[in-house]
Each structure stands twice: as C-alpha cells, then as structure tokens.
mmCIF file of C-alpha atoms in Angstrom:
data_model
loop_
_atom_site.group_PDB
_atom_site.id
_atom_site.type_symbol
_atom_site.label_atom_id
_atom_site.label_comp_id
_atom_site.label_asym_id
_atom_site.label_seq_id
_atom_site.Cartn_x
_atom_site.Cartn_y
_atom_site.Cartn_z
ATOM 1 C CA MET Y 545 21.166 -24.003 7.060
ATOM 2 C CA THR Y 546 22.313 -27.002 5.056
ATOM 3 C CA ARG Y 547 24.168 -27.074 1.693
ATOM 4 C CA ASP Y 548 20.830 -27.808 -0.074
ATOM 5 C CA ASP Y 549 19.016 -24.853 1.562
ATOM 6 C CA SER Y 550 21.844 -22.637 0.810
ATOM 7 C CA CYS Y 551 22.053 -23.760 -2.906
ATOM 8 C CA GLU Y 552 18.150 -23.270 -3.198
ATOM 9 C CA ASP Y 553 18.444 -20.034 -1.743
ATOM 10 C CA GLY Y 554 21.072 -19.031 -4.057
ATOM 11 C CA VAL Y 555 18.825 -20.280 -7.191
ATOM 12 C CA ALA Y 556 16.110 -18.297 -5.810
ATOM 13 C CA GLN Y 557 18.197 -15.122 -5.675
ATOM 14 C CA HIS Y 558 19.628 -15.255 -8.965
ATOM 15 C CA THR Y 559 15.928 -15.821 -10.404
ATOM 16 C CA LEU Y 560 14.822 -12.810 -8.448
ATOM 17 C CA ARG Y 561 17.569 -10.775 -9.642
ATOM 18 C CA GLU Y 562 17.112 -11.974 -13.204
ATOM 19 C CA VAL Y 563 13.214 -11.362 -13.192
ATOM 20 C CA SER Y 564 13.687 -7.846 -11.417
ATOM 21 C CA GLU Y 565 16.082 -7.048 -14.395
ATOM 22 C CA THR Y 566 13.798 -8.119 -17.061
ATOM 23 C CA VAL Y 567 10.784 -6.123 -15.494
ATOM 24 C CA LEU Y 568 12.940 -2.966 -14.577
ATOM 25 C CA GLU Y 569 14.702 -2.941 -18.188
ATOM 26 C CA ALA Y 570 11.243 -3.036 -19.604
ATOM 27 C CA VAL Y 571 9.263 -0.373 -17.850
ATOM 28 C CA LEU Y 572 11.803 2.536 -16.552
ATOM 29 C CA SER Y 573 12.038 4.114 -19.764
ATOM 30 C CA ARG Y 574 8.226 3.888 -20.286
ATOM 31 C CA TRP Y 575 7.175 5.074 -16.814
ATOM 32 C CA PRO Y 576 4.398 7.625 -16.924
ATOM 33 C CA LEU Y 577 5.104 9.282 -13.832
ATOM 34 C CA PRO Y 578 8.227 11.121 -12.138
ATOM 35 C CA LEU Y 579 10.608 8.878 -10.200
ATOM 36 C CA LYS Y 580 12.099 11.680 -8.733
ATOM 37 C CA GLY Y 581 10.159 13.739 -6.586
ATOM 38 C CA GLU Y 582 9.717 16.375 -3.815
ATOM 39 C CA THR Y 583 10.173 14.939 -0.436
ATOM 40 C CA ASN Y 584 9.350 16.365 3.166
ATOM 41 C CA PRO Y 585 11.794 18.430 4.785
ATOM 42 C CA ALA Y 586 10.388 17.168 8.346
ATOM 43 C CA GLN Y 587 11.478 13.553 7.549
ATOM 44 C CA GLU Y 588 14.408 13.379 10.171
ATOM 45 C CA THR Y 589 12.200 14.417 12.993
ATOM 46 C CA ALA Y 590 9.157 12.266 11.629
ATOM 47 C CA GLU Y 591 11.597 9.577 11.525
ATOM 48 C CA GLN Y 592 12.691 9.695 14.800
ATOM 49 C CA LEU Y 593 9.050 9.739 16.249
ATOM 50 C CA HIS Y 594 8.394 6.583 13.918
ATOM 51 C CA LEU Y 595 11.007 4.705 15.158
ATOM 52 C CA ASP Y 596 10.164 5.199 18.766
ATOM 53 C CA TRP Y 597 6.850 4.067 17.994
ATOM 54 C CA LEU Y 598 8.128 0.673 16.704
ATOM 55 C CA HIS Y 599 10.078 0.094 19.537
ATOM 56 C CA ARG Y 600 6.951 1.256 21.982
ATOM 57 C CA TYR Y 601 4.931 -1.513 20.600
ATOM 58 C CA ASP Y 602 7.674 -4.088 19.958
ATOM 59 C CA LEU Y 603 7.197 -4.110 16.043
ATOM 60 C CA VAL Y 604 11.097 -3.901 15.314
ATOM 61 C CA ASN Y 605 11.955 -7.619 15.608
ATOM 62 C CA GLN Y 606 9.410 -9.185 13.250
ATOM 63 C CA SER Y 607 10.043 -10.669 9.688
ATOM 64 C CA CYS Y 608 9.324 -7.795 7.726
ATOM 65 C CA ARG Y 609 11.584 -5.409 9.691
ATOM 66 C CA PRO Y 610 9.596 -2.133 9.578
ATOM 67 C CA GLU Y 611 12.580 -0.289 11.081
ATOM 68 C CA THR Y 612 14.801 -0.960 8.233
ATOM 69 C CA MET Y 613 12.845 -0.271 5.421
ATOM 70 C CA HIS Y 614 12.801 3.302 6.005
ATOM 71 C CA LEU Y 615 8.869 3.834 5.720
ATOM 72 C CA CYS Y 616 9.134 7.451 6.754
ATOM 73 C CA GLU Y 617 11.010 8.140 3.362
ATOM 74 C CA VAL Y 618 7.973 6.648 1.734
ATOM 75 C CA THR Y 619 5.592 8.850 3.607
ATOM 76 C CA ALA Y 620 8.133 11.770 2.706
ATOM 77 C CA TYR Y 621 7.615 11.308 -0.743
ATOM 78 C CA ALA Y 622 3.843 10.872 -0.317
ATOM 79 C CA PHE Y 623 3.259 13.480 1.994
ATOM 80 C CA PRO Y 624 5.726 16.134 1.044
ATOM 81 C CA HIS Y 625 3.970 19.057 2.712
ATOM 82 C CA ALA Y 626 3.029 17.505 6.046
ATOM 83 C CA ASP Y 627 4.069 18.427 9.255
ATOM 84 C CA ALA Y 628 6.563 16.143 11.354
ATOM 85 C CA ASP Y 629 3.492 14.922 13.460
ATOM 86 C CA ILE Y 630 1.176 13.897 10.572
ATOM 87 C CA LEU Y 631 4.237 12.667 8.542
ATOM 88 C CA ALA Y 632 5.138 10.178 11.587
ATOM 89 C CA LEU Y 633 1.398 9.080 11.954
ATOM 90 C CA ALA Y 634 1.659 8.301 8.201
ATOM 91 C CA ALA Y 635 4.795 6.310 8.627
ATOM 92 C CA ASP Y 636 3.250 4.592 11.543
ATOM 93 C CA LEU Y 637 0.152 3.708 9.653
ATOM 94 C CA THR Y 638 2.277 2.297 6.530
ATOM 95 C CA ALA Y 639 4.296 0.294 8.805
ATOM 96 C CA TRP Y 640 1.192 -1.215 10.392
ATOM 97 C CA LEU Y 641 -0.154 -2.172 6.968
ATOM 98 C CA PHE Y 642 3.202 -3.406 5.945
ATOM 99 C CA PHE Y 643 3.203 -5.664 9.056
ATOM 100 C CA ILE Y 644 -0.417 -7.211 8.075
ATOM 101 C CA ASP Y 645 0.608 -7.539 4.547
ATOM 102 C CA GLU Y 646 3.509 -9.596 5.414
ATOM 103 C CA LEU Y 647 1.686 -11.688 7.487
ATOM 104 C CA PHE Y 648 -1.015 -12.626 4.988
ATOM 105 C CA ASP Y 649 1.741 -12.931 2.152
ATOM 106 C CA THR Y 650 3.982 -15.094 3.872
ATOM 107 C CA GLY Y 651 2.508 -17.012 6.760
ATOM 108 C CA GLU Y 652 -0.303 -19.231 7.180
ATOM 109 C CA THR Y 653 -2.968 -16.899 7.945
ATOM 110 C CA GLY Y 654 -2.987 -16.007 4.318
ATOM 111 C CA LEU Y 655 -3.395 -19.447 2.959
ATOM 112 C CA ARG Y 656 -7.101 -20.125 4.107
ATOM 113 C CA VAL Y 657 -9.971 -17.724 4.304
ATOM 114 C CA ASP Y 658 -11.322 -19.011 7.603
ATOM 115 C CA SER Y 659 -7.818 -18.188 9.049
ATOM 116 C CA ALA Y 660 -7.697 -14.822 7.433
ATOM 117 C CA ARG Y 661 -11.206 -13.860 8.735
ATOM 118 C CA ALA Y 662 -10.296 -15.397 12.314
ATOM 119 C CA PHE Y 663 -7.288 -13.028 12.323
ATOM 120 C CA ILE Y 664 -9.048 -10.214 11.421
ATOM 121 C CA ALA Y 665 -11.642 -10.391 13.685
ATOM 122 C CA SER Y 666 -9.101 -11.123 16.470
ATOM 123 C CA LEU Y 667 -7.532 -7.626 15.606
ATOM 124 C CA ASN Y 668 -10.556 -5.807 17.656
ATOM 125 C CA THR Y 669 -11.723 -8.378 19.632
ATOM 126 C CA PRO Y 670 -9.863 -11.048 21.679
ATOM 127 C CA PRO Y 671 -10.851 -14.830 20.965
ATOM 128 C CA PRO Y 672 -13.625 -15.910 23.138
ATOM 129 C CA THR Y 673 -11.960 -19.028 24.282
ATOM 130 C CA PRO Y 674 -8.651 -19.226 26.115
ATOM 131 C CA VAL Y 675 -5.512 -20.045 23.388
ATOM 132 C CA GLN Y 676 -3.876 -23.294 24.258
ATOM 133 C CA CYS Y 677 -0.920 -22.962 25.722
ATOM 134 C CA ASP Y 678 1.819 -24.133 23.556
ATOM 135 C CA ALA Y 679 4.727 -22.371 22.158
ATOM 136 C CA SER Y 680 3.261 -21.553 18.965
ATOM 137 C CA ALA Y 681 0.055 -20.483 20.172
ATOM 138 C CA ALA Y 682 1.223 -18.179 23.098
ATOM 139 C CA ALA Y 683 3.662 -16.637 20.319
ATOM 140 C CA HIS Y 684 0.619 -16.089 18.151
ATOM 141 C CA THR Y 685 -1.554 -14.438 21.094
ATOM 142 C CA GLU Y 686 1.466 -12.572 21.979
ATOM 143 C CA LEU Y 687 1.855 -11.166 18.314
ATOM 144 C CA LEU Y 688 -2.002 -10.489 18.034
ATOM 145 C CA GLY Y 689 -1.497 -8.500 21.196
ATOM 146 C CA ARG Y 690 1.084 -6.340 19.764
ATOM 147 C CA ILE Y 691 -0.934 -5.533 16.724
ATOM 148 C CA ARG Y 692 -3.920 -4.883 18.465
ATOM 149 C CA ARG Y 693 -2.226 -2.432 20.945
ATOM 150 C CA SER Y 694 -0.408 -0.455 18.307
ATOM 151 C CA TYR Y 695 -3.603 -0.115 16.182
ATOM 152 C CA ARG Y 696 -5.242 1.405 19.096
ATOM 153 C CA ASP Y 697 -2.649 4.137 19.229
ATOM 154 C CA LEU Y 698 -3.261 4.683 15.751
ATOM 155 C CA ALA Y 699 -6.916 4.826 16.007
ATOM 156 C CA SER Y 700 -6.628 7.065 19.037
ATOM 157 C CA ARG Y 701 -4.306 9.520 17.131
ATOM 158 C CA LEU Y 702 -6.416 9.495 13.933
ATOM 159 C CA ARG Y 703 -9.717 10.195 15.634
ATOM 160 C CA GLU Y 704 -8.115 13.095 17.424
ATOM 161 C CA ARG Y 705 -7.053 14.654 14.246
ATOM 162 C CA MET Y 706 -9.980 13.713 11.615
ATOM 163 C CA SER Y 707 -13.478 14.986 11.612
ATOM 164 C CA PRO Y 708 -16.202 12.460 12.273
ATOM 165 C CA PRO Y 709 -16.979 11.987 8.606
ATOM 166 C CA GLN Y 710 -13.139 11.261 7.667
ATOM 167 C CA TRP Y 711 -13.246 8.921 10.708
ATOM 168 C CA GLU Y 712 -16.082 7.112 9.103
ATOM 169 C CA VAL Y 713 -14.413 6.938 5.546
ATOM 170 C CA PHE Y 714 -11.125 5.728 7.101
ATOM 171 C CA THR Y 715 -12.846 2.730 9.016
ATOM 172 C CA SER Y 716 -14.966 1.710 5.969
ATOM 173 C CA HIS Y 717 -11.733 1.979 3.840
ATOM 174 C CA LEU Y 718 -10.375 -0.417 6.720
ATOM 175 C CA ASP Y 719 -13.076 -2.732 6.346
ATOM 176 C CA THR Y 720 -12.628 -3.171 2.389
ATOM 177 C CA TYR Y 721 -8.931 -3.694 3.098
ATOM 178 C CA TYR Y 722 -9.747 -6.728 5.274
ATOM 179 C CA ASP Y 723 -12.218 -7.803 2.708
ATOM 180 C CA ALA Y 724 -9.516 -7.831 0.127
ATOM 181 C CA LEU Y 725 -7.126 -9.538 2.292
ATOM 182 C CA ALA Y 726 -9.691 -12.464 2.591
ATOM 183 C CA ALA Y 727 -10.475 -12.627 -0.885
ATOM 184 C CA GLU Y 728 -6.782 -13.114 -1.588
ATOM 185 C CA ALA Y 729 -6.628 -15.689 1.177
ATOM 186 C CA ALA Y 730 -9.615 -17.624 -0.752
ATOM 187 C CA ASN Y 731 -7.873 -17.517 -3.834
ATOM 188 C CA ARG Y 732 -4.578 -19.169 -2.339
ATOM 189 C CA GLU Y 733 -7.017 -21.799 -0.469
ATOM 190 C CA GLN Y 734 -8.383 -22.947 -3.636
ATOM 191 C CA GLN Y 735 -5.147 -22.570 -5.611
ATOM 192 C CA VAL Y 736 -6.510 -20.444 -8.382
ATOM 193 C CA ALA Y 737 -5.100 -17.018 -10.136
ATOM 194 C CA PRO Y 738 -7.871 -14.786 -10.310
ATOM 195 C CA ALA Y 739 -9.056 -13.402 -13.692
ATOM 196 C CA LEU Y 740 -7.728 -10.088 -14.591
ATOM 197 C CA ASP Y 741 -11.008 -8.058 -13.902
ATOM 198 C CA ASP Y 742 -11.500 -9.964 -10.665
ATOM 199 C CA TYR Y 743 -7.850 -9.508 -9.624
ATOM 200 C CA CYS Y 744 -8.043 -5.420 -10.356
ATOM 201 C CA ALA Y 745 -11.083 -5.537 -8.316
ATOM 202 C CA ILE Y 746 -9.431 -7.102 -5.303
ATOM 203 C CA ARG Y 747 -6.146 -5.350 -5.833
ATOM 204 C CA ARG Y 748 -7.802 -1.816 -5.394
ATOM 205 C CA PHE Y 749 -7.972 -2.418 -1.945
ATOM 206 C CA SER Y 750 -5.664 -5.276 -0.710
ATOM 207 C CA SER Y 751 -2.839 -3.080 0.134
ATOM 208 C CA GLY Y 752 -4.734 -0.276 2.333
ATOM 209 C CA ALA Y 753 -3.678 2.523 0.169
ATOM 210 C CA GLN Y 754 -7.297 4.219 0.596
ATOM 211 C CA CYS Y 755 -6.346 4.217 4.382
ATOM 212 C CA GLN Y 756 -3.070 6.174 3.601
ATOM 213 C CA LEU Y 757 -5.154 8.650 1.128
ATOM 214 C CA ASP Y 758 -7.366 9.101 4.253
ATOM 215 C CA LEU Y 759 -4.337 11.082 5.519
ATOM 216 C CA VAL Y 760 -4.039 13.365 2.452
ATOM 217 C CA GLU Y 761 -6.553 16.136 3.993
ATOM 218 C CA LEU Y 762 -4.274 16.303 7.315
ATOM 219 C CA SER Y 763 -1.096 16.281 5.360
ATOM 220 C CA VAL Y 764 -2.481 19.606 3.366
ATOM 221 C CA SER Y 765 -4.066 21.024 6.062
ATOM 222 C CA THR Y 766 -7.603 21.036 4.723
ATOM 223 C CA ARG Y 767 -10.766 19.661 5.294
ATOM 224 C CA LEU Y 768 -13.422 18.755 2.721
ATOM 225 C CA PRO Y 769 -17.059 19.328 3.429
ATOM 226 C CA ARG Y 770 -19.417 16.229 4.695
ATOM 227 C CA TYR Y 771 -21.234 16.126 1.531
ATOM 228 C CA MET Y 772 -17.967 15.548 -0.763
ATOM 229 C CA TYR Y 773 -17.432 11.756 1.240
ATOM 230 C CA ASP Y 774 -20.807 10.994 -0.531
ATOM 231 C CA LEU Y 775 -19.936 12.138 -4.054
ATOM 232 C CA SER Y 776 -19.013 9.343 -6.696
ATOM 233 C CA ALA Y 777 -16.296 11.713 -7.875
ATOM 234 C CA PHE Y 778 -14.746 11.366 -4.329
ATOM 235 C CA HIS Y 779 -14.612 7.860 -4.407
ATOM 236 C CA GLN Y 780 -13.675 7.882 -8.098
ATOM 237 C CA LEU Y 781 -10.433 9.598 -7.439
ATOM 238 C CA VAL Y 782 -9.527 7.552 -4.385
ATOM 239 C CA HIS Y 783 -9.874 4.124 -6.588
ATOM 240 C CA PHE Y 784 -8.093 5.586 -9.507
ATOM 241 C CA THR Y 785 -5.068 6.860 -7.008
ATOM 242 C CA CYS Y 786 -5.112 3.385 -5.358
ATOM 243 C CA ASP Y 787 -5.192 1.522 -8.937
ATOM 244 C CA ILE Y 788 -2.076 3.583 -9.828
ATOM 245 C CA ALA Y 789 -0.350 3.250 -6.456
ATOM 246 C CA ASN Y 790 -1.060 -0.738 -6.262
ATOM 247 C CA TRP Y 791 -0.470 -1.383 -9.798
ATOM 248 C CA THR Y 792 3.010 0.581 -9.224
ATOM 249 C CA ASN Y 793 3.732 -1.703 -6.448
ATOM 250 C CA ASP Y 794 3.070 -4.787 -8.511
ATOM 251 C CA VAL Y 795 5.338 -3.893 -11.267
ATOM 252 C CA PHE Y 796 8.295 -3.429 -8.627
ATOM 253 C CA SER Y 797 7.562 -6.498 -6.642
ATOM 254 C CA ALA Y 798 6.887 -8.892 -9.701
ATOM 255 C CA ALA Y 799 10.311 -10.424 -9.253
ATOM 256 C CA LYS Y 800 9.671 -10.958 -5.573
ATOM 257 C CA GLU Y 801 6.214 -12.326 -6.078
ATOM 258 C CA TYR Y 802 7.200 -14.532 -8.793
ATOM 259 C CA VAL Y 803 10.065 -16.238 -6.941
ATOM 260 C CA ALA Y 804 7.347 -16.734 -4.094
ATOM 261 C CA GLY Y 805 4.649 -18.186 -6.244
ATOM 262 C CA ASP Y 806 2.075 -15.603 -5.307
ATOM 263 C CA VAL Y 807 -0.275 -15.139 -8.249
ATOM 264 C CA HIS Y 808 -1.835 -11.812 -6.897
ATOM 265 C CA ASN Y 809 0.126 -9.474 -9.083
ATOM 266 C CA LEU Y 810 -0.727 -7.681 -12.124
ATOM 267 C CA VAL Y 811 2.025 -8.435 -14.243
ATOM 268 C CA LEU Y 812 2.063 -12.155 -13.455
ATOM 269 C CA ILE Y 813 -1.468 -12.252 -14.214
ATOM 270 C CA LEU Y 814 -1.277 -10.462 -17.419
ATOM 271 C CA GLN Y 815 1.393 -12.744 -18.449
ATOM 272 C CA GLN Y 816 -0.552 -15.743 -17.964
ATOM 273 C CA GLU Y 817 -3.839 -14.420 -19.360
ATOM 274 C CA ALA Y 818 -1.923 -13.182 -22.510
ATOM 275 C CA GLY Y 819 0.389 -16.024 -23.010
ATOM 276 C CA CYS Y 820 3.192 -13.263 -23.438
ATOM 277 C CA SER Y 821 6.658 -12.738 -22.177
ATOM 278 C CA LEU Y 822 7.243 -11.299 -18.732
ATOM 279 C CA ARG Y 823 8.625 -8.209 -20.607
ATOM 280 C CA GLN Y 824 5.559 -7.706 -22.609
ATOM 281 C CA ALA Y 825 3.211 -8.241 -19.477
ATOM 282 C CA ALA Y 826 5.144 -5.414 -17.699
ATOM 283 C CA VAL Y 827 5.113 -3.064 -20.442
ATOM 284 C CA GLU Y 828 1.282 -3.683 -20.618
ATOM 285 C CA ALA Y 829 0.982 -3.052 -16.896
ATOM 286 C CA VAL Y 830 2.520 0.231 -17.444
ATOM 287 C CA ASN Y 831 0.219 1.164 -20.041
ATOM 288 C CA ARG Y 832 -2.668 0.444 -17.704
ATOM 289 C CA ILE Y 833 -0.907 2.582 -15.235
ATOM 290 C CA GLU Y 834 -0.569 5.420 -17.893
ATOM 291 C CA THR Y 835 -4.153 5.059 -19.007
ATOM 292 C CA ARG Y 836 -5.488 5.118 -15.466
ATOM 293 C CA LEU Y 837 -3.338 7.981 -14.630
ATOM 294 C CA HIS Y 838 -5.425 9.799 -17.698
ATOM 295 C CA ASP Y 839 -8.453 8.598 -15.914
ATOM 296 C CA MET Y 840 -7.351 10.359 -12.868
ATOM 297 C CA GLN Y 841 -6.502 13.637 -14.411
ATOM 298 C CA ALA Y 842 -9.579 13.776 -16.668
ATOM 299 C CA ALA Y 843 -11.602 13.332 -13.238
ATOM 300 C CA GLN Y 844 -9.668 15.766 -11.149
ATOM 301 C CA ALA Y 845 -10.091 18.532 -14.294
ATOM 302 C CA ALA Y 846 -13.967 17.675 -13.888
ATOM 303 C CA LEU Y 847 -14.051 18.417 -10.121
ATOM 304 C CA PRO Y 848 -14.302 22.377 -10.054
ATOM 305 C CA ALA Y 849 -17.552 22.097 -12.302
ATOM 306 C CA LEU Y 850 -18.835 19.493 -10.464
ATOM 307 C CA LEU Y 851 -18.681 21.148 -7.207
ATOM 308 C CA ALA Y 852 -20.068 24.356 -8.639
ATOM 309 C CA ARG Y 853 -23.209 22.537 -9.334
ATOM 310 C CA HIS Y 854 -23.231 21.684 -5.711
ATOM 311 C CA GLY Y 855 -22.996 25.215 -5.088
ATOM 312 C CA ALA Y 856 -19.300 24.975 -3.369
ATOM 313 C CA SER Y 857 -18.088 28.000 -2.122
ATOM 314 C CA PRO Y 858 -14.561 29.414 -2.860
ATOM 315 C CA THR Y 859 -13.228 28.020 0.215
ATOM 316 C CA THR Y 860 -14.481 24.487 -0.741
ATOM 317 C CA GLN Y 861 -12.961 24.780 -4.228
ATOM 318 C CA GLU Y 862 -9.732 25.415 -2.787
ATOM 319 C CA ALA Y 863 -9.827 22.630 -0.214
ATOM 320 C CA ALA Y 864 -10.870 20.108 -2.966
ATOM 321 C CA GLN Y 865 -8.147 21.162 -5.334
ATOM 322 C CA ARG Y 866 -5.386 21.018 -2.491
ATOM 323 C CA TRP Y 867 -6.720 17.376 -1.504
ATOM 324 C CA ALA Y 868 -6.628 16.616 -5.572
ATOM 325 C CA ASP Y 869 -3.160 17.867 -5.577
ATOM 326 C CA GLY Y 870 -2.328 15.896 -2.482
ATOM 327 C CA LEU Y 871 -3.447 12.653 -4.567
ATOM 328 C CA GLN Y 872 -1.048 13.536 -7.116
ATOM 329 C CA HIS Y 873 1.903 14.093 -4.731
ATOM 330 C CA PHE Y 874 1.110 10.810 -2.972
ATOM 331 C CA LEU Y 875 1.794 8.912 -6.264
ATOM 332 C CA GLN Y 876 5.508 10.372 -6.197
ATOM 333 C CA HIS Y 877 6.300 7.599 -3.383
ATOM 334 C CA ALA Y 878 6.971 5.507 -6.311
ATOM 335 C CA ALA Y 879 10.743 6.757 -6.143
ATOM 336 C CA TRP Y 880 11.204 4.728 -2.982
ATOM 337 C CA TYR Y 881 11.152 1.500 -4.715
ATOM 338 C CA LEU Y 882 14.308 2.344 -6.652
ATOM 339 C CA GLY Y 883 17.035 0.661 -5.287
ATOM 340 C CA HIS Y 884 15.142 -0.659 -2.334
ATOM 341 C CA ALA Y 885 16.295 -4.351 -1.435
ATOM 342 C CA ARG Y 886 12.605 -5.246 -0.373
ATOM 343 C CA TYR Y 887 12.032 -5.012 -4.272
ATOM 344 C CA GLU Y 888 15.262 -5.896 -5.850
ATOM 345 C CA SER Y 889 15.635 -3.044 -7.778
ATOM 346 C CA THR Y 890 18.890 -3.868 -9.787
ATOM 347 C CA GLY Y 891 20.997 -0.682 -8.841
ATOM 348 C CA ALA Y 892 18.997 1.598 -11.380
ATOM 349 C CA THR Y 893 19.354 5.187 -10.736
ATOM 350 C CA ASP Y 894 16.718 7.815 -11.053
ATOM 351 C CA GLU Y 895 18.909 9.878 -13.707
ATOM 352 C CA GLY Y 896 16.817 10.709 -16.785
ATOM 353 C CA LEU Y 897 13.757 9.243 -15.540
ATOM 354 C CA ASP Y 898 11.566 12.463 -15.502
ATOM 355 C CA PRO Y 899 9.001 11.918 -18.365
#
C-alpha cells in the first residue's frame, strides 16, 4: 500500500466512524424493537457444523470472510428455538446469501445488469462456451464452481426437510431475490438513485431475507397447510417482516454504504429525497420501521379470524400462531449489529435499549 493509499484509507475510516456515530446516536434511543433478545442454546454446536460447512466448500478465504462474521450468532437470535441441525442450516444459508450480496455490492458483477443476469444464470447452469484460460477468467470459473456446489448442498438439505409447497415458496423467493439484485445492478449501470417507492419495492427482496424466513416453520417444528401459502395474508406478513429486517440493515449499514458510494440504502435515499441531514433521515427510517412493525402486528392479530373463515382446525390455528411468533423472533437478529465490525457500530452497548 502506498502512502497515498494509506491516507485515503484513513480518511475513509474516519468518515465511516463519523457517519456511523451520527446515525447510531440518532436512532438507538428511538429503536422500536428490543436490541437484546433470546439466543439459541444450540449455538455452539451449530457453529461448529457451520464452520465445517464453510471449509468443506472453500468459502473461508473470500473477501466477505463469512467465518469471521459469526453468522451463527445472527441465526441464534433469529431462530432461538431451532435445533442444532436447523440452526446450522440457517447459518449456512445466511453465509451463502452474504457471499452473493458481497459479490454484487463490491465487485463488477453488480455494476451492469447483463453481468448480473449472466452471473445469476450461471449459478444453476455452467456457461455454454468454454471460459478463456486467463487467470482472471479461471478464478471466476472456480469461484462459480464453489458457489454452485455449496448451493447444491443447501438445496438438497432444504428439500429433505421442507414439504413440496414449502420448497416451491422457497424457490419462488430465491427468484425474486435474483431479480432484485439485477434491478440494483441496473441502477448502478445507469448511475441513478431509485425513487423512494421504487427502492422500497426492490429492497423488500434484495437481501434474501424472504429465503431465510422460509426456515421459520422448520425452526419452530411446525408445518402450515398448503392453502396458507396462497393467502395474501401469508405473503403480506412475509413482506412486512422483510421490510423491517432490511430497513434495519439499512440503518446499521448506512455508514458503510455512504463511504462506498452505494445509493441502495433507505437512510441515504431519504436524505436525498427530503434534502435533510443524515441524522433526520436516520430518524425517519426508524419511524418507517415502527410503522411497518405496527402493520405487521395488525396483520398477525387478524390472522386467526381469517383462518377461521377458511375453516382452519385448532391444529392449523396453533401452527399459524407458532409461525407468526417465529417471524417476530426473526427480527431479534438486529441485536447482532451492535458492536459488529462490518457495520462499524461505535462501541454502543445494549444497556437500556429495551423499549
């Protein structure tokens, strides 16, 4: 690293810290969800299974370093009642999604829509023509191979544990995730910041949170009847949970994305559209999270009566309640952001943060 590179990196780190402090000071006292939550007692066992999986598929030496991000801690908050096997599966899926996210956020893959679409297509199908044998192309081909192999393992384990309707929902959610990544790439290629409503429509799906939510049933040892997957109330609750989870991520990653110049962040788009300060935009983002939380709670409260109109049995009502409670538990993973280096929390503690 040259002296100039070192200086630039130092300035970026200072800016990152400064923006992070501004955002966190504005939002932590207003946060509408607990930032301390129940964690899964099987975390230690699941973490060893997860690390073994990362090494098996050679995902430990990549730029996002999933093994250093303690993703089993994320899933231990999100799925506090899952057994060790399901918790490890959730951590593996989360790592895979982080890996894809990092490739799109920081690499050339996410800069052009055709590159994004080609990469997505290649996840399931090898390129039809031989890749040129230069070092860069060979490395890219080898990377794709690791991603494909690790996903094949995930898919096999998921299909073993999911009912056919659950698997259909999961693959549908995965497709919407890929579409959202391509939409973000189109924005970067055109060098435009999306309007707020357009951004929220993309952001709902761009993290893969809906794929993680497909593990909620497994995590609470329940199974919804097939017809529930066709109800608008089911999709509404999934969407509300995704919105809260992804907007939460945006608040905690605002500093990182501000420094990187990535426009795909709720706080930064609110700041641009309203012409307000970063602090004011962060507060407005929290207000939107709180409003969406109320929407989610209202939808959950209406679920029993809706199911009764469909002739749901007491067993189905209980399963639906366990699933809805699992969605609430999933949102507790926000506790992981505090103090985590990826998001440059400024050493804030969780003391006194429970609303």
